[in-house]
Amino acid sequence: MQPQDVAPRPAPSSASSADPVVDVEQAEAALVEHYPRLARLAYLVLPPGLGRGRRVLTAHALTQRALPRNRTTTPVIPAQSTGREVDPGYALVRLRVVRTALEAGRPLRRAWPRRSQLPPLLPHVRGLKLFPRSGGADELALDQRLSALSGPGRAAYVLRGLERLPDDGVRQVLAAAQVADVDAALREADGVPGQYGLLGSPEFDPCSLQARPTDLLRRRQHTRAALVAGAALVVCGALLGLPGDGWGPDGAAAPPYAQNPAAEAALDPGRLTKAAPAAWETSARTDFSVWPARGDLTGDEELLRRALAVWARPGESVGVSATPGTATGGPAGPPQLLYAGDVDTARVVILHDGLRLVRYAEPKDGSAGAALDFARTDGADRAAATAVVLGRADGNVRYLTAPWVTGAAARDLARPDSAAEELTLTDGVTSPLASPVQQQSGACTSWNALELTDGSDTRVVTDLGELVPARLTTGRPGSAKDASGAKALDAWAPYACSLGAVRGQGVRSVNAWEFATQPLPDGTGSGAWVCTRAETWRGEGARVLAQFRTPGGVQGAVAAKAQDVPACGERDPQVLAGVLWKSEGGHWYLLAAGGRDTESIEATGGISDSAEGNLLTAKAEQGARAELKGTLDSGRTIGGLR
């Protein structure tokens, strides 16, 4: 059910008293009728730390357990924002869903945990991983913001957006769900922009799922192990009897499947490959394969053994992340070591297998919190293999730079006139700089980037929340240059904050291209049309934004956007976009523009007009919609970006 829908209508038998009695049959009818809505509510309130697969199963389990065992009273039926009353049966099961979802996110402080805090026994799926369909960048950003809230804060936001409850109604539900500080939860929810429409996205729908197999090799080995149960018991007993505090030979890795010579060779730290310190100076290739091994722990075989073992068999306590389109399986052979050392409060190992970069991190103290990150890097060249994220802490990020990098500096893209702040390089590791991934907590006023020089070239890259920073370029597709120098930095400044739309998408590079300038009809100057295109490492899923900026505008406004299209790219640099613009005199116009190869533009639908050349200015009404069609010099027609 979409967030804009109102709550269910009252049942004919519902009572009008403050605490009406609800029959089991009435509650069951409400649960069955509105099951998808209730499951979505549970999924959104559950802590994101459970992982998407477990959140799905737990959401269904909590929703199904919301059915009472016998007749019971409804402690609260809040008023709806629409002024309509809600079915007491629905109010009861909704409250039970919210209460148990909040319980599931609370820390274990009791001798006996509550049932909602344990992994669900049912529903149970063997052999498959189930998770919702992926949404876009907006859904990802909202999910990240919600994950930063407490359970009550998420519940307050979701009750506002999904259930359309006013704040008084939210207070009633949270108080009945035994939330200690309801006002604090509402204040937390106030800190997240009201993108309530996104709550209806498939990203948050535990009833519309994708299925993938679990670890097929592990399942096969487990099946064989069942045939030799006695031997398996001996092996398990030996593993359980190993002493130590969790950081034994394999650390946070899961138990090994079986003896396999090839797999054992890949996990032997003594067989890790290391490039010679000066290999990059004479090699025909200048990519990650010629990076030497750096860091003060490259000789720590126990650390390297743990990193390799966790890569091959990450245990349940390991946080695993991967950029879209990146395989997360173990190494096929001994990988290359790029780094092993202490980074802030963690020990970090960076490995490369020719196709992927893998970052293993474990805390210096304790045995909890190991993390494993994967990033696809096949086809990397000198321009793309400039830096790798070593770690993020306290809002800052540290990079390991390529061996050919001789200087590093932090630069605010939104302020091109400000001087770059020089960073120290110690064995290729930069001093910390503020990460734009964590600095955007409201209106975007700055965007930090990393400027790298190697004596002849200067490149600018930025952290988009992944292992490899994205390269920034400017210019017409096919002849784009690195975004270095005063002119390129001036070109990027109004559009720097739009980079937030492509976080976590596996982005390799982002190009900004001013494809047209258009005189404004009120004579106040000319507006600039810029296309930004984010290319991914996997070659598909590129995100394109057409942005328009008026004279004196600090930031560009997104006029159109598209996903996985060739427009504004090297294969097809053509682009056409339009925007409704209001003049200072209060008049509305349709402004449309194409690239220099556009011969004519035609608008149809709510606005009917045409123009020769690559610019169109037409009178319009507020809220009018139009379809755009452009004709190129070659005779080919293109549609407006959308």
Short mmCIF file of C-alpha atoms in Angstrom, two decimals, residues 43-242:
data_model
loop_
_atom_site.label_atom_id
_atom_site.label_comp_id
_atom_site.label_asym_id
_atom_site.label_seq_id
_atom_site.Cartn_x
_atom_site.Cartn_y
_atom_site.Cartn_z
CA TYR A 43 10.31 -3.95 7.92
CA LEU A 44 10.83 -0.17 8.14
CA VAL A 45 10.85 -0.08 11.96
CA LEU A 46 13.19 -3.07 12.40
CA PRO A 47 16.88 -2.19 12.87
CA PRO A 48 18.80 -2.15 9.55
CA GLY A 49 21.69 -3.91 11.28
CA LEU A 50 19.79 -7.19 10.96
CA GLY A 51 20.54 -7.26 7.23
CA ARG A 52 17.93 -7.17 4.47
CA GLY A 53 17.33 -10.93 4.39
CA ARG A 54 16.74 -11.33 8.11
CA ARG A 55 14.66 -8.12 8.23
CA VAL A 56 12.33 -9.62 5.61
CA LEU A 57 11.78 -12.86 7.53
CA THR A 58 11.53 -11.07 10.87
CA ALA A 59 8.99 -8.58 9.46
CA HIS A 60 6.77 -11.45 8.30
CA ALA A 61 7.21 -13.30 11.60
CA LEU A 62 6.27 -10.26 13.70
CA THR A 63 3.29 -9.46 11.50
CA GLN A 64 1.96 -13.00 11.77
CA ARG A 65 2.50 -13.01 15.55
CA ALA A 66 0.46 -9.79 15.85
CA LEU A 67 -2.76 -11.83 15.88
CA PRO A 68 -4.04 -11.99 19.51
CA ARG A 69 -4.88 -15.33 21.08
CA ASN A 70 -8.29 -14.23 22.35
CA ARG A 71 -10.61 -11.26 22.69
CA THR A 72 -8.71 -8.19 23.82
CA THR A 73 -9.10 -4.44 24.11
CA THR A 74 -7.48 -1.90 21.85
CA PRO A 75 -5.53 0.48 24.11
CA VAL A 76 -5.29 3.24 21.51
CA ILE A 77 -7.08 4.24 18.30
CA PRO A 78 -5.41 7.51 17.23
CA ALA A 79 -7.18 10.00 15.01
CA GLN A 80 -6.10 9.94 11.39
CA SER A 81 -4.76 12.93 9.50
CA THR A 82 -7.74 12.53 7.15
CA GLY A 83 -10.20 12.84 10.03
CA ARG A 84 -11.54 9.32 9.50
CA GLU A 85 -11.62 6.69 12.19
CA VAL A 86 -9.66 3.47 11.89
CA ASP A 87 -10.83 -0.11 12.29
CA PRO A 88 -10.16 -1.19 15.93
CA GLY A 89 -8.93 -4.58 14.67
CA TYR A 90 -6.37 -2.88 12.44
CA ALA A 91 -5.35 -0.49 15.23
CA LEU A 92 -4.72 -3.45 17.53
CA VAL A 93 -2.53 -5.48 15.13
CA ARG A 94 -0.69 -2.32 14.03
CA LEU A 95 0.20 -1.52 17.63
CA ARG A 96 1.38 -5.09 18.25
CA VAL A 97 3.55 -4.95 15.11
CA VAL A 98 5.16 -1.64 16.16
CA ARG A 99 5.72 -2.85 19.74
CA THR A 100 7.43 -6.11 18.74
CA ALA A 101 9.49 -4.44 16.00
CA LEU A 102 10.81 -1.96 18.58
CA GLU A 103 11.55 -4.82 20.99
CA ALA A 104 13.56 -6.59 18.28
CA GLY A 105 15.90 -3.60 18.07
CA ARG A 106 16.55 -3.23 21.78
CA PRO A 107 19.83 -4.53 23.25
CA LEU A 108 19.79 -7.83 25.12
CA ARG A 109 19.81 -6.85 28.78
CA ARG A 110 17.65 -9.59 30.22
CA ALA A 111 18.60 -13.07 31.32
CA TRP A 112 16.02 -14.39 28.86
CA PRO A 113 15.55 -12.40 25.64
CA ARG A 114 12.08 -11.65 24.35
CA ARG A 115 10.81 -13.78 21.50
CA SER A 116 10.95 -10.83 19.10
CA GLN A 117 14.71 -10.44 19.79
CA LEU A 118 15.48 -13.94 18.56
CA PRO A 119 15.83 -14.99 14.89
CA PRO A 120 12.41 -16.17 13.67
CA LEU A 121 11.81 -19.90 13.46
CA LEU A 122 9.02 -19.30 10.95
CA PRO A 123 8.83 -18.31 8.17
CA HIS A 124 11.92 -20.26 7.14
CA VAL A 125 13.36 -20.65 3.65
CA ARG A 126 16.11 -23.13 2.90
CA GLY A 127 18.51 -22.70 0.01
CA LEU A 128 17.43 -19.14 -0.87
CA LYS A 129 18.26 -15.61 0.17
CA LEU A 130 15.21 -13.33 0.00
CA PHE A 131 15.43 -9.55 -0.07
CA PRO A 132 13.38 -6.64 -1.49
CA ARG A 133 14.03 -5.23 -4.92
CA SER A 134 16.61 -2.46 -5.03
CA GLY A 135 15.40 1.09 -5.40
CA GLY A 136 17.20 4.13 -6.68
CA ALA A 137 19.61 6.58 -5.11
CA ASP A 138 16.79 8.44 -3.33
CA GLU A 139 15.62 5.26 -1.61
CA LEU A 140 19.19 4.37 -0.66
CA ALA A 141 19.73 7.82 0.85
CA LEU A 142 16.48 7.58 2.83
CA ASP A 143 17.40 4.09 4.08
CA GLN A 144 20.76 5.42 5.26
CA ARG A 145 19.08 8.30 7.09
CA LEU A 146 16.57 5.99 8.75
CA SER A 147 19.34 3.61 9.80
CA ALA A 148 20.94 6.46 11.75
CA LEU A 149 17.78 6.89 13.85
CA SER A 150 16.85 4.96 16.95
CA GLY A 151 14.01 2.44 16.75
CA PRO A 152 11.44 4.91 18.18
CA GLY A 153 12.67 7.60 15.79
CA ARG A 154 12.17 5.29 12.79
CA ALA A 155 8.75 4.30 14.10
CA ALA A 156 7.73 7.95 14.43
CA TYR A 157 8.84 8.72 10.87
CA VAL A 158 7.11 5.66 9.42
CA LEU A 159 3.87 6.25 11.33
CA ARG A 160 3.82 9.77 9.96
CA GLY A 161 4.59 8.79 6.39
CA LEU A 162 3.12 5.32 5.92
CA GLU A 163 0.13 5.62 8.25
CA ARG A 164 -0.51 9.35 7.72
CA LEU A 165 -0.86 9.88 11.47
CA PRO A 166 -0.65 13.39 12.95
CA ASP A 167 1.88 13.92 15.72
CA ASP A 168 -0.74 13.41 18.45
CA GLY A 169 -1.63 10.05 16.91
CA VAL A 170 2.04 9.08 16.67
CA ARG A 171 2.46 9.96 20.36
CA GLN A 172 -0.46 7.74 21.29
CA VAL A 173 0.86 4.73 19.37
CA LEU A 174 4.45 5.10 20.63
CA ALA A 175 3.30 5.55 24.21
CA ALA A 176 1.18 2.41 23.95
CA ALA A 177 4.20 0.63 22.47
CA GLN A 178 6.10 1.45 25.68
CA VAL A 179 8.46 4.05 24.21
CA ALA A 180 10.05 5.90 27.13
CA ASP A 181 10.65 9.29 25.46
CA VAL A 182 8.08 9.90 22.74
CA ASP A 183 9.03 13.56 22.22
CA ALA A 184 12.67 12.59 21.58
CA ALA A 185 11.50 10.11 18.93
CA LEU A 186 9.48 12.82 17.19
CA ARG A 187 12.45 15.19 17.27
CA GLU A 188 14.61 12.50 15.68
CA ALA A 189 12.04 12.01 12.92
CA ASP A 190 12.01 15.77 12.31
CA GLY A 191 15.67 15.53 11.33
CA VAL A 192 14.88 13.37 8.27
CA PRO A 193 13.42 15.13 5.21
CA GLY A 194 9.77 14.23 4.68
CA GLN A 195 10.23 11.98 1.64
CA TYR A 196 7.19 9.97 2.66
CA GLY A 197 6.36 8.95 -0.90
CA LEU A 198 9.53 6.84 -0.99
CA LEU A 199 8.18 4.61 1.79
CA GLY A 200 5.96 2.99 -0.83
CA SER A 201 8.98 1.98 -2.93
CA PRO A 202 9.73 -1.70 -3.68
CA GLU A 203 12.99 -1.07 -1.76
CA PHE A 204 10.92 -1.29 1.46
CA ASP A 205 8.39 -3.95 0.43
CA PRO A 206 9.04 -7.30 2.17
CA CYS A 207 6.21 -8.86 0.15
CA SER A 208 7.81 -8.22 -3.25
CA LEU A 209 11.08 -10.10 -3.10
CA GLN A 210 14.07 -11.21 -5.12
CA ALA A 211 15.49 -14.66 -4.57
CA ARG A 212 19.12 -15.71 -4.85
CA PRO A 213 20.78 -18.96 -3.83
CA THR A 214 22.75 -19.24 -0.65
CA ASP A 215 26.35 -20.43 -0.76
CA LEU A 216 26.04 -23.41 -3.12
CA LEU A 217 29.46 -24.79 -2.29
CA ARG A 218 28.73 -24.67 1.42
CA ARG A 219 25.39 -26.45 0.91
CA ARG A 220 27.07 -29.19 -1.12
CA GLN A 221 29.72 -29.70 1.48
CA HIS A 222 27.12 -29.76 4.26
CA THR A 223 25.20 -32.45 2.40
CA ARG A 224 28.31 -34.59 2.14
CA ALA A 225 29.08 -33.93 5.78
CA ALA A 226 25.68 -35.32 6.74
CA LEU A 227 26.70 -38.69 5.27
CA VAL A 228 29.64 -38.85 7.64
CA ALA A 229 27.97 -37.45 10.74
CA GLY A 230 30.38 -39.05 13.13
CA ALA A 231 33.39 -37.39 11.49
CA ALA A 232 31.55 -34.06 11.33
CA LEU A 233 30.83 -34.21 15.06
CA VAL A 234 34.50 -34.79 15.79
CA VAL A 235 35.51 -31.85 13.60
CA CYS A 236 32.87 -29.56 15.14
CA GLY A 237 33.89 -30.63 18.63
CA ALA A 238 37.50 -29.85 17.87
CA LEU A 239 36.57 -26.42 16.48
CA LEU A 240 34.39 -25.58 19.48
CA GLY A 241 37.15 -26.65 21.82
CA LEU A 242 39.74 -24.30 20.35
#
